[in-house]
Short mmCIF file of C-alpha atoms in Angstrom, two decimals:
data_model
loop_
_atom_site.label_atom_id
_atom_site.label_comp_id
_atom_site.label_asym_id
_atom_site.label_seq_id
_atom_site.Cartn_x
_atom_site.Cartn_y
_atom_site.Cartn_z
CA UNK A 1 12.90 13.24 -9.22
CA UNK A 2 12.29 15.63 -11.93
CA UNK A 3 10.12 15.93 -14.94
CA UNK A 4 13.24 15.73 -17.33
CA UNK A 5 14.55 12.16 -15.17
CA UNK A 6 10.92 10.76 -16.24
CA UNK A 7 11.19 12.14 -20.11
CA UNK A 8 14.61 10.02 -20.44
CA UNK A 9 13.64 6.64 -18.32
CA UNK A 10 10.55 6.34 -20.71
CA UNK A 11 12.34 6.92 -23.88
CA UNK A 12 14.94 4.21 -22.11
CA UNK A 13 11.96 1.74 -21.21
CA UNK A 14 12.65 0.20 -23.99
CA UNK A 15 15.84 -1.53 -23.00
CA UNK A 16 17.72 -0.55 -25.70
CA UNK A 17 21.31 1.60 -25.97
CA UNK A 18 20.33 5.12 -26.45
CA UNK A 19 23.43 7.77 -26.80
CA UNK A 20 23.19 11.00 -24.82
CA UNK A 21 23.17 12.84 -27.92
CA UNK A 22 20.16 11.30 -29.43
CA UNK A 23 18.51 11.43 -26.00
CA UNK A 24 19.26 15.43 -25.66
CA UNK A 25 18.21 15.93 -29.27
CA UNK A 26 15.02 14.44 -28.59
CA UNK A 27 14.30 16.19 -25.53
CA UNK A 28 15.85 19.23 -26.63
CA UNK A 29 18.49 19.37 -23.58
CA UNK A 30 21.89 19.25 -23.95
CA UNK A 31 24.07 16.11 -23.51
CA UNK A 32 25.12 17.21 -20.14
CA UNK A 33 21.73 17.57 -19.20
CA UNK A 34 21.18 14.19 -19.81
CA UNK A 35 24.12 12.76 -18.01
CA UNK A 36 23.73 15.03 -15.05
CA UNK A 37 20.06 13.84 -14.99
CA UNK A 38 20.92 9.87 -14.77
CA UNK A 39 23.21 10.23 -12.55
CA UNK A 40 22.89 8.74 -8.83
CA UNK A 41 19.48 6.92 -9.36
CA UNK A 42 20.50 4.05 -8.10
CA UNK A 43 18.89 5.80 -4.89
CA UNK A 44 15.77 4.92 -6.24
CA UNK A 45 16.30 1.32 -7.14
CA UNK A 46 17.52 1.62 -10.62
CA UNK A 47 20.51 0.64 -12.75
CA UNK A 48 21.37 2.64 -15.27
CA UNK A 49 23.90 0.76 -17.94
CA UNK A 50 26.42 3.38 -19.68
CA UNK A 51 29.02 2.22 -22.36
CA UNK A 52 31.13 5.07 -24.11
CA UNK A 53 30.19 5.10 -27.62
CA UNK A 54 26.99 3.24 -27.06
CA UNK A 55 25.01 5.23 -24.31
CA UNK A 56 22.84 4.47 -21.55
CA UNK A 57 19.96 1.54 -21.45
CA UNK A 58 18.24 0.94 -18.13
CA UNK A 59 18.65 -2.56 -17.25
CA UNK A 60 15.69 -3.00 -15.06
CA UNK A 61 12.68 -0.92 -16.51
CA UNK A 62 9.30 -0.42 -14.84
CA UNK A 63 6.36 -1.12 -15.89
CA UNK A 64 4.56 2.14 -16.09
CA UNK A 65 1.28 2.48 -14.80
CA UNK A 66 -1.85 3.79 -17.61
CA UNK A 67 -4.87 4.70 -17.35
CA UNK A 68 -6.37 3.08 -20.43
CA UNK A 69 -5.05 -0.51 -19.08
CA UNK A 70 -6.16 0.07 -15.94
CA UNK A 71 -9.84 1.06 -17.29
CA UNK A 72 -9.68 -1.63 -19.33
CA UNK A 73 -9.19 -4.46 -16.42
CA UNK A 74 -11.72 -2.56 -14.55
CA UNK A 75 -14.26 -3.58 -16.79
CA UNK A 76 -18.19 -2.64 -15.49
CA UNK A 77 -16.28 -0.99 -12.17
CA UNK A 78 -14.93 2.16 -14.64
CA UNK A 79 -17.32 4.69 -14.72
CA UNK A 80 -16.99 4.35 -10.86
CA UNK A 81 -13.69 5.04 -10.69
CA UNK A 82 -11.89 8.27 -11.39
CA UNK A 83 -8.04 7.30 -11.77
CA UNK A 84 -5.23 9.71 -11.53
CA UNK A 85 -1.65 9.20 -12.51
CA UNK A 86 0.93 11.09 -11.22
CA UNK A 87 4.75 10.78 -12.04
CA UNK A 88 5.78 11.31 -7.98
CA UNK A 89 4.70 12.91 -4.95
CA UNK A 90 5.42 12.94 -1.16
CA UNK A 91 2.40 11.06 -0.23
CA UNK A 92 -0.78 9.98 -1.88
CA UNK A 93 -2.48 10.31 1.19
CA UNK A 94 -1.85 13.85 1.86
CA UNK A 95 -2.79 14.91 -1.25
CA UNK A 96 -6.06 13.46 -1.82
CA UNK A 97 -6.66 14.92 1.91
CA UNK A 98 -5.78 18.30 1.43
CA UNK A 99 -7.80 17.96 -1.96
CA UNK A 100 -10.37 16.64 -0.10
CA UNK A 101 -10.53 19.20 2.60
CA UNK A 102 -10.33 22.04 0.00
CA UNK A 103 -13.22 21.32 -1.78
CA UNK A 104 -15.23 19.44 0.93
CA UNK A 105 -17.26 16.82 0.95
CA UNK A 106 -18.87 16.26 -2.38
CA UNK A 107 -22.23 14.57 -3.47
CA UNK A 108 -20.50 12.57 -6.20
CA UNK A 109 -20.88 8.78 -5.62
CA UNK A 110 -17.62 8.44 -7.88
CA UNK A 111 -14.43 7.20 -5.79
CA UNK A 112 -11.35 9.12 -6.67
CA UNK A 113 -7.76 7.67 -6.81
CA UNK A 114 -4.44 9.07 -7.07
CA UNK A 115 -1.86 6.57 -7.69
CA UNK A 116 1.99 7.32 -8.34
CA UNK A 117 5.07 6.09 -9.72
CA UNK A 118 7.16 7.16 -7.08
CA UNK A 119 5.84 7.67 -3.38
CA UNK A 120 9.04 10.38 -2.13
CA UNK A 121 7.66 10.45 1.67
CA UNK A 122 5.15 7.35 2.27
CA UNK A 123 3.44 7.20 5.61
CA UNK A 124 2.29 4.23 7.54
CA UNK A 125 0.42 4.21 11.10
CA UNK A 126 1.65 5.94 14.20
CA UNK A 127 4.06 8.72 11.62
CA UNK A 128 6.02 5.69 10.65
CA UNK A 129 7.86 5.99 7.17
CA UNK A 130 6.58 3.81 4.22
CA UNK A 131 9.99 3.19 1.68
CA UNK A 132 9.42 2.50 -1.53
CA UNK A 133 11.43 2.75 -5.05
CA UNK A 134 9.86 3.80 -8.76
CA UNK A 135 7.52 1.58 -10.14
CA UNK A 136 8.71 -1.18 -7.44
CA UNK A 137 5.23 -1.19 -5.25
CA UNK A 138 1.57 -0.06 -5.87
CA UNK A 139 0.79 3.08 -3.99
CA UNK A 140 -2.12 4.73 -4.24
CA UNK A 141 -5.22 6.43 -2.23
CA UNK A 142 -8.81 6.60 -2.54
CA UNK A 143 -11.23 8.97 -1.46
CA UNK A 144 -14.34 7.45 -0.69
CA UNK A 145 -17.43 9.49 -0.50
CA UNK A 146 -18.62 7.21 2.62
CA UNK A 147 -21.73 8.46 3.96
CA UNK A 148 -21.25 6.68 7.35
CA UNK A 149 -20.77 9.09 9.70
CA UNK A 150 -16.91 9.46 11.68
CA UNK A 151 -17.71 7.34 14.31
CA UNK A 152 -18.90 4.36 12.66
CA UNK A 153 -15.72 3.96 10.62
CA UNK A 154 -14.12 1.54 13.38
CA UNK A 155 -12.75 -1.47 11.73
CA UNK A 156 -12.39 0.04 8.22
CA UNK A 157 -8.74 -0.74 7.99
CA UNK A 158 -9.50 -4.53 8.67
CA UNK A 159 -12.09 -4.51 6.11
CA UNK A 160 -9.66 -2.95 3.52
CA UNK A 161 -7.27 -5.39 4.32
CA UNK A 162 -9.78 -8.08 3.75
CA UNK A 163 -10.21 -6.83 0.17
CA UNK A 164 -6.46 -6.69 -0.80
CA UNK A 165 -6.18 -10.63 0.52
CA UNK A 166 -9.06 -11.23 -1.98
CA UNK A 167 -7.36 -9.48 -4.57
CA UNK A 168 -4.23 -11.22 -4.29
CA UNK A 169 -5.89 -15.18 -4.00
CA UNK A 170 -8.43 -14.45 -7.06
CA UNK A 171 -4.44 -13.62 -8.67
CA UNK A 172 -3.29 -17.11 -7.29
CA UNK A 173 -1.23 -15.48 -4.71
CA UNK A 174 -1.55 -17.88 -2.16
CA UNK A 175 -0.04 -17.60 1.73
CA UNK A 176 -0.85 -14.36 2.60
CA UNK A 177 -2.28 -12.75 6.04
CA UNK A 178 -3.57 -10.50 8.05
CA UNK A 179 -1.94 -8.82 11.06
CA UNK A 180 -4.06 -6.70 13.11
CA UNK A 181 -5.21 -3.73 12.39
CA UNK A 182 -3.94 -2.86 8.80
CA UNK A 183 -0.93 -5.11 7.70
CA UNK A 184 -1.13 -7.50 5.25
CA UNK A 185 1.58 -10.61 5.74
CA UNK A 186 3.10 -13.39 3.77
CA UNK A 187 5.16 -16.37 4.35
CA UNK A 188 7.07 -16.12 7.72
CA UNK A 189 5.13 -13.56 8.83
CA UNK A 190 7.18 -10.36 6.20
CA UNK A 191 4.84 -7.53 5.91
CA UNK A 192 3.79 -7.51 2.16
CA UNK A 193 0.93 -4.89 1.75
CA UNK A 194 -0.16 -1.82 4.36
CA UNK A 195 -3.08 0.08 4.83
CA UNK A 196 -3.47 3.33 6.17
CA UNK A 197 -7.22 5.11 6.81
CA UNK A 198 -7.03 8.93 7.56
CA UNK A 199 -10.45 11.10 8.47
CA UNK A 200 -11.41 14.39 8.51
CA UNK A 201 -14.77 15.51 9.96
CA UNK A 202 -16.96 15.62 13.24
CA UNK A 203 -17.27 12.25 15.09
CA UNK A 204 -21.29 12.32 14.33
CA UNK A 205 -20.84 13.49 10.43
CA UNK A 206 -20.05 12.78 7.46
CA UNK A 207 -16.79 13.42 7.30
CA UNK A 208 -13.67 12.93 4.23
CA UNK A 209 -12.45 9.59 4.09
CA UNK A 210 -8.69 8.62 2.29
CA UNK A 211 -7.58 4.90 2.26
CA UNK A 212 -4.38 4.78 1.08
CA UNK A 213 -2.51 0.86 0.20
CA UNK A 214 1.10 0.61 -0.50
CA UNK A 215 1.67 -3.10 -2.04
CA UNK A 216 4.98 -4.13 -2.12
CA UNK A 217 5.94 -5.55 -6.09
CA UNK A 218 9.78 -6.34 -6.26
CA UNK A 219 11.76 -4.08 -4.03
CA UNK A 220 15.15 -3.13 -4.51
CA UNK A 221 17.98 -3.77 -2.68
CA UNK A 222 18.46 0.08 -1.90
CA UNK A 223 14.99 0.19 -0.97
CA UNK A 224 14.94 -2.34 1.69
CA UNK A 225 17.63 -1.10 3.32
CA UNK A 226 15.41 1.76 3.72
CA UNK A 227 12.93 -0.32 5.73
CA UNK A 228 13.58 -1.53 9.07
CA UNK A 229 11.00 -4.71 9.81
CA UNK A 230 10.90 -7.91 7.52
CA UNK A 231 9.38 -7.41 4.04
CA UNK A 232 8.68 -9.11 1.09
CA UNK A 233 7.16 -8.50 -2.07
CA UNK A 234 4.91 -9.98 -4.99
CA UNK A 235 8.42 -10.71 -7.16
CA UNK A 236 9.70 -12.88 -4.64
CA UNK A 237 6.43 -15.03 -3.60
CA UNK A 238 5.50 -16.05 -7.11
CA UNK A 239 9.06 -15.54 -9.37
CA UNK A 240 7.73 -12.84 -11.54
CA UNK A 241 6.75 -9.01 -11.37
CA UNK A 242 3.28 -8.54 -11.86
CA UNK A 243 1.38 -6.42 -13.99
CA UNK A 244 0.93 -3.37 -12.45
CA UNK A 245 -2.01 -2.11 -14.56
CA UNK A 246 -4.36 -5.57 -14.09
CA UNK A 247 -3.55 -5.70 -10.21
CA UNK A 248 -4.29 -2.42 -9.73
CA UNK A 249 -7.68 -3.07 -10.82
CA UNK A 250 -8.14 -6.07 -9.57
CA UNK A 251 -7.63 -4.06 -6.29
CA UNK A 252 -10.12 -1.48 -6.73
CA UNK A 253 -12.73 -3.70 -7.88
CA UNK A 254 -12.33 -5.56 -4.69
CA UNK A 255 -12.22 -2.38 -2.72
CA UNK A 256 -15.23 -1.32 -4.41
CA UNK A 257 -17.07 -4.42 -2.81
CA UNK A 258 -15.71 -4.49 -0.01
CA UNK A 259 -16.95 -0.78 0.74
CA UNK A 260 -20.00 -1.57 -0.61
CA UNK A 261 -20.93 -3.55 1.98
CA UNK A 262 -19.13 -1.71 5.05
CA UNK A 263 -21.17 1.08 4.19
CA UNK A 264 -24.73 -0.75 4.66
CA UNK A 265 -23.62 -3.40 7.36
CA UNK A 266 -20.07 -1.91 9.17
CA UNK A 267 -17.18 -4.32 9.68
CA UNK A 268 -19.61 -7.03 11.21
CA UNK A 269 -20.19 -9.38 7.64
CA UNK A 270 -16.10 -9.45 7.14
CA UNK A 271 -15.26 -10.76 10.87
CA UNK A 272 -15.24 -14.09 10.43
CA UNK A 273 -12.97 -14.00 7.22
CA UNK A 274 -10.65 -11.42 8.31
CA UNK A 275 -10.30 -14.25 11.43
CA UNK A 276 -9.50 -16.58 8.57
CA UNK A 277 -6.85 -14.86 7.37
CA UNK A 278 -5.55 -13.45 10.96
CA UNK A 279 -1.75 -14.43 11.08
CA UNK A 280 -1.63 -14.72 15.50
CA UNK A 281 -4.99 -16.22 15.62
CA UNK A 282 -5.25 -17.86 18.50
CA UNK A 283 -2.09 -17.62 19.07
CA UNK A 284 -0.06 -15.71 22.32
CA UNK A 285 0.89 -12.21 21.30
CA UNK A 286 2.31 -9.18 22.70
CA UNK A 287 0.92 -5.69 22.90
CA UNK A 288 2.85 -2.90 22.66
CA UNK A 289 1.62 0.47 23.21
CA UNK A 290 3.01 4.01 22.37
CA UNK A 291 3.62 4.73 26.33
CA UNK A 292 6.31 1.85 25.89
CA UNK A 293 3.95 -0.77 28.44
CA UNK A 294 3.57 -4.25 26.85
CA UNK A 295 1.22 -6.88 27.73
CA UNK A 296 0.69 -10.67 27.04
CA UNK A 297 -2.64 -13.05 25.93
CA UNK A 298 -3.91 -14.92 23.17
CA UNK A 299 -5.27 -13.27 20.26
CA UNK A 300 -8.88 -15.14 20.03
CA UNK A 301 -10.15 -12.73 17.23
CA UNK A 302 -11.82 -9.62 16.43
CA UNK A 303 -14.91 -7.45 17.56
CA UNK A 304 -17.98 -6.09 15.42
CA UNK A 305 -15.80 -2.63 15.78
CA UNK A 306 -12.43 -4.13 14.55
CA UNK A 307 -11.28 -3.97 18.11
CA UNK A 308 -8.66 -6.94 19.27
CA UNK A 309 -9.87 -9.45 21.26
CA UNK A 310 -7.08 -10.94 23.70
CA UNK A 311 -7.25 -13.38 26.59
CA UNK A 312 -5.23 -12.39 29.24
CA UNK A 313 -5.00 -13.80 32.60
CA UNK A 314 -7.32 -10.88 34.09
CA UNK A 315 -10.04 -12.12 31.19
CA UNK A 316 -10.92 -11.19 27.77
CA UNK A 317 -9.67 -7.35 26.78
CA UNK A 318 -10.80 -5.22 24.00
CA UNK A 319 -7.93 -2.92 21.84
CA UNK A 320 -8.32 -0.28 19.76
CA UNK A 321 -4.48 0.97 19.58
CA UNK A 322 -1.27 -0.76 19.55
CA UNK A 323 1.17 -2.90 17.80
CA UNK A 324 1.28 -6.60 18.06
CA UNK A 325 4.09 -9.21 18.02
CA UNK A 326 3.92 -12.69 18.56
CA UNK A 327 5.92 -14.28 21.10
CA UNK A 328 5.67 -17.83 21.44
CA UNK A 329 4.84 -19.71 24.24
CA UNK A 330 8.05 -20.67 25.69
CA UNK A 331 8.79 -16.97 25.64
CA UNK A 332 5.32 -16.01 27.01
CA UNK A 333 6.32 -18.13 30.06
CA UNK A 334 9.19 -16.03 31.45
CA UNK A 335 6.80 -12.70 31.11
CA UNK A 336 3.69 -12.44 33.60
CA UNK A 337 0.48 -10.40 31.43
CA UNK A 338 0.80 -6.60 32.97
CA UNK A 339 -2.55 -6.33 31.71
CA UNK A 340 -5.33 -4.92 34.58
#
């Protein structure tokens, strides 16, 4: 999306008619321009209204995101917090990273965050694509300057995923959960929120650190055709959209805590309310693994690591990769545990 596409949907925020020929004047473009600019957006979740003689009002505006709200909700966490708005990108993530990498590691104790409009090429875990449309999810990343070395990172995801189900409750957001290792769930198990750590650095260093959320807000139509697992979003749990600005904050002030403590004490002092919040807890799930093997247990809880704890038949297993599903126990029943 270009520069001139965001020029015209802010003058349209507004939700009022606006011809082409006032919006070209104002931009300096010609009318054209500006209809050769709006057209086909419904790609990206949005409906553009156009009546001859009238021009063009965008029926279902975005709240855009701003820096000075976002300070403002932020309160004593501000001068903490370096915030970055950007218009679009292909991935929050990758930025920061490369950023990061560039001008390594830094003695700063200020977090930085890049958060966008419009996420083009969104990543999840294990390369998988993250869909999203303008202005219709939170997606940001933060680069913490952790000074935990590489190797005792395990169990980071969990513990940001902690911190986005406290966001969400102190919000009166209620039903939400947490799937092992970094999705966060809501009613019939649809995946709401996702978290996704990346690391650059020697194992026994200090090394860069990017935690990137994506939080979905009220997704399109278009975009969840986009998306191939059961989702939900923010719109559809509590009947309105939320403000962007105030729950972005509220996130990072969480986030703030939440690394805080990992930082002095590890994953160890969020175990036992990430277990509160785990969506298969004791429950019989099934492991898949990227060589395509499965196996079968019951999901009894997490490790001081973040690891998985399952019950199989052979005894109680340890895992630190995978996907999980829950099966239920008729189905479990007609599938012996290949786990050794």
């Amino acid at each position: 999306m270009r520069q001139l596409t965001f020029a015209i949907l802010r003058m349209l925020s507004d939700g009022n008619y606006h011809s082409g020929t006032a919006l070209g004047q104002a931009l300096k473009v010609s009318r054209a321009s500006i209809s050769n600019t709006l057209r086909d957006l419904e790609s990206y979740g949005l409906t553009i209204h156009k009546i001859p003689g009238r021009g063009y009002r965008w029926l279902n505006p975005v709240q855009w995101l701003d820096s000075e709200q976002i300070h403002q909700h932020l309160a004593e966490y501000a001068d903490s917090i370096q915030i970055e708005i950007v218009e679009a990108v292909e991935s929050t993530n990758s930025l920061l990273l490369q950023r990061a990498v560039e001008q390594g590691i830094s003695a700063n104790r200020i977090k930085q965050v890049l958060v966008t409009e419009l996420q083009t090429q969104g990543r999840g875990r294990r390369g998988r694509s993250w869909s999203s449309g303008l202005g219709d999810s939170l997606t940001f990343s933060v680069l913490w300057p952790s000074q935990c070395p590489v190797n005792t990172l395990s169990g980071l995801s969990l513990a940001v995923g902690v911190a986005v189900v406290r966001a969400l409750t102190s919000l009166g957001i209620r039903d939400i959960a947490l799937k092992w290792p970094n999705d966060v769930l809501s009613g019939s198990h649809a995946k709401l929120a996702g978290v996704l750590i990346e690391l650059h650095g020697d194992m026994l260093s200090l090394g860069t650190v990017v935690i990137g959320v994506g939080l979905n807000l009220r997704l399109s139509e278009v975009t969840k055709t986009r998306i191939d697992q059961k989702v939900t979003d923010i719109t559809s749990i509590t009947g309105q959209m939320p403000d962007r600005n105030q729950l972005l904050a509220v996130l990072l002030k969480e986030l703030v805590r939440v690394l805080d403590t990992f930082e002095r004490h590890g994953f160890e002092p969020f175990i036992e309310e990430w277990t509160r919040y785990h969506a298969y807890q004791d429950k019989m799930v099934q492991v898949s693994f990227a060589d395509d093997s499965v196996g079968n247990g019951v999901a009894i809880g997490v490790a001081a690591d973040g690891a998985l704890l399952v019950d199989t038949s052979t005894g109680v297993i340890q895992l630190r990769s995978g996907e999980i599903s829950l099966r239920s126990l008729a189905e479990h029943s007609e599938h012996s545990s290949p786990f050794n």
